Each structure stands twice: as structure tokens, then as C-alpha cells.
Amino acid sequence: MAAAAVVIAVLLFAAALYDTARLITSHQSRPPPLALLKGRRAALEAEERHCTALLLHGQIDTHSYQVRMSGLAHGRRVVEPRHHR
């Protein structure tokens, strides 16, 4: 029983040291998860605005709009290249 308590204490101490080291160091190898989520959400919202503009300007029909918006609702961006006039 005492050995298990020692192992748990060592793991907690190691986790505390790791978290402290991450707070002190300024180098991060990747963006934090919240920033990734905000970037993905912003990209999906931009794609939604683009699809709505295409519909309002008559460049796509209602079925295509529904298919695109359904994909956006499931987190998929439209992969078709955008054609500029």
C-alpha cells in the first residue's frame, strides 16, 4: 500500500514539474487546442458566408447550397476550387 502511495506521489510531482516547465518556457511546437478550434470555426464560418453569397448572386442552385451547408454542418469545408469572374 505504501509503494502505491509513493508511485502516485512521484507521478503527481512529475506532472507538476512538467506543467511548471511548460508555463516558463515560451517555445510551443504547435498552437494550443483552443486556437486550433477557433481557426477551424472561423474557416467554416467564412465558407458558410461564401456559399450564401453564391446562392444570393445566383451562382449555385438551392440543391447545391443545401449539399454544401450540410457538409459544413458536419465540419467539412467545400473542396471545389472557387472560380472568379
Coordinates of C-alpha atoms in Angstrom, one line a residue:
M1 CA 0.0 0.0 0.0
A2 CA 2.8 2.4 0.8
A3 CA 4.5 1.6 -2.5
A4 CA 1.4 2.6 -4.4
A5 CA 1.2 5.9 -2.5
V6 CA 4.9 6.6 -3.3
V7 CA 4.3 5.9 -7.0
I8 CA 1.3 8.2 -7.1
A9 CA 3.2 10.9 -5.3
V10 CA 6.1 10.7 -7.7
L11 CA 3.7 10.9 -10.7
L12 CA 2.0 13.9 -9.3
F13 CA 5.3 15.6 -8.6
A14 CA 6.5 14.8 -12.2
A15 CA 3.2 16.2 -13.6
A16 CA 3.6 19.4 -11.5
L17 CA 7.2 19.9 -12.7
Y18 CA 6.2 19.3 -16.3
D19 CA 3.3 21.9 -16.1
T20 CA 5.6 24.4 -14.5
A21 CA 8.3 23.9 -17.2
R22 CA 5.6 24.4 -19.9
L23 CA 4.5 27.6 -18.3
I24 CA 8.0 29.0 -18.0
T25 CA 9.2 28.2 -21.5
S26 CA 8.0 30.3 -24.3
H27 CA 8.5 27.9 -27.2
Q28 CA 5.5 25.9 -28.2
S29 CA 5.8 23.3 -31.0
R30 CA 2.1 23.7 -32.1
P31 CA -0.8 26.1 -31.4
P32 CA -2.9 25.4 -28.3
P33 CA -6.0 23.4 -28.9
L34 CA -8.3 26.3 -28.4
A35 CA -6.6 28.3 -31.1
L36 CA -6.9 25.4 -33.5
L37 CA -10.6 25.2 -32.7
K38 CA -11.1 28.9 -33.2
G39 CA -9.3 28.8 -36.6
R40 CA -11.4 25.9 -37.8
R41 CA -14.6 27.6 -36.7
A42 CA -13.6 30.8 -38.4
A43 CA -12.8 28.9 -41.6
L44 CA -16.2 27.1 -41.6
E45 CA -18.0 30.4 -40.9
A46 CA -16.1 32.0 -43.8
E47 CA -17.1 29.1 -46.1
E48 CA -20.7 29.5 -44.9
R49 CA -20.7 33.2 -45.9
H50 CA -19.2 32.3 -49.2
C51 CA -21.8 29.7 -50.0
T52 CA -24.6 32.1 -49.0
A53 CA -23.2 34.8 -51.3
L54 CA -23.0 32.3 -54.2
L55 CA -26.7 31.5 -53.6
L56 CA -27.8 35.1 -53.4
H57 CA -25.9 36.0 -56.6
G58 CA -27.4 33.1 -58.5
Q59 CA -24.1 31.2 -59.0
I60 CA -25.4 28.0 -57.4
D61 CA -28.8 26.4 -57.2
T62 CA -30.7 25.5 -54.0
H63 CA -29.8 21.8 -54.1
S64 CA -26.0 22.6 -54.3
Y65 CA -26.4 25.1 -51.5
Q66 CA -28.1 22.5 -49.3
V67 CA -25.4 20.0 -50.1
R68 CA -22.7 22.5 -49.2
M69 CA -24.4 23.6 -46.0
S70 CA -24.9 20.0 -44.9
G71 CA -21.2 19.4 -45.4
L72 CA -20.4 22.5 -43.3
A73 CA -22.8 21.3 -40.6
H74 CA -20.7 18.1 -40.4
G75 CA -17.4 20.1 -40.3
R76 CA -16.4 19.6 -43.9
R77 CA -15.3 22.5 -46.0
V78 CA -16.1 22.7 -49.7
V79 CA -13.1 21.3 -51.6
E80 CA -14.2 22.6 -55.0
P81 CA -11.9 25.4 -56.4
R82 CA -13.5 28.8 -56.4
H83 CA -14.0 30.3 -59.8
H84 CA -13.6 34.1 -60.0
R85 CA -15.5 36.0 -62.7

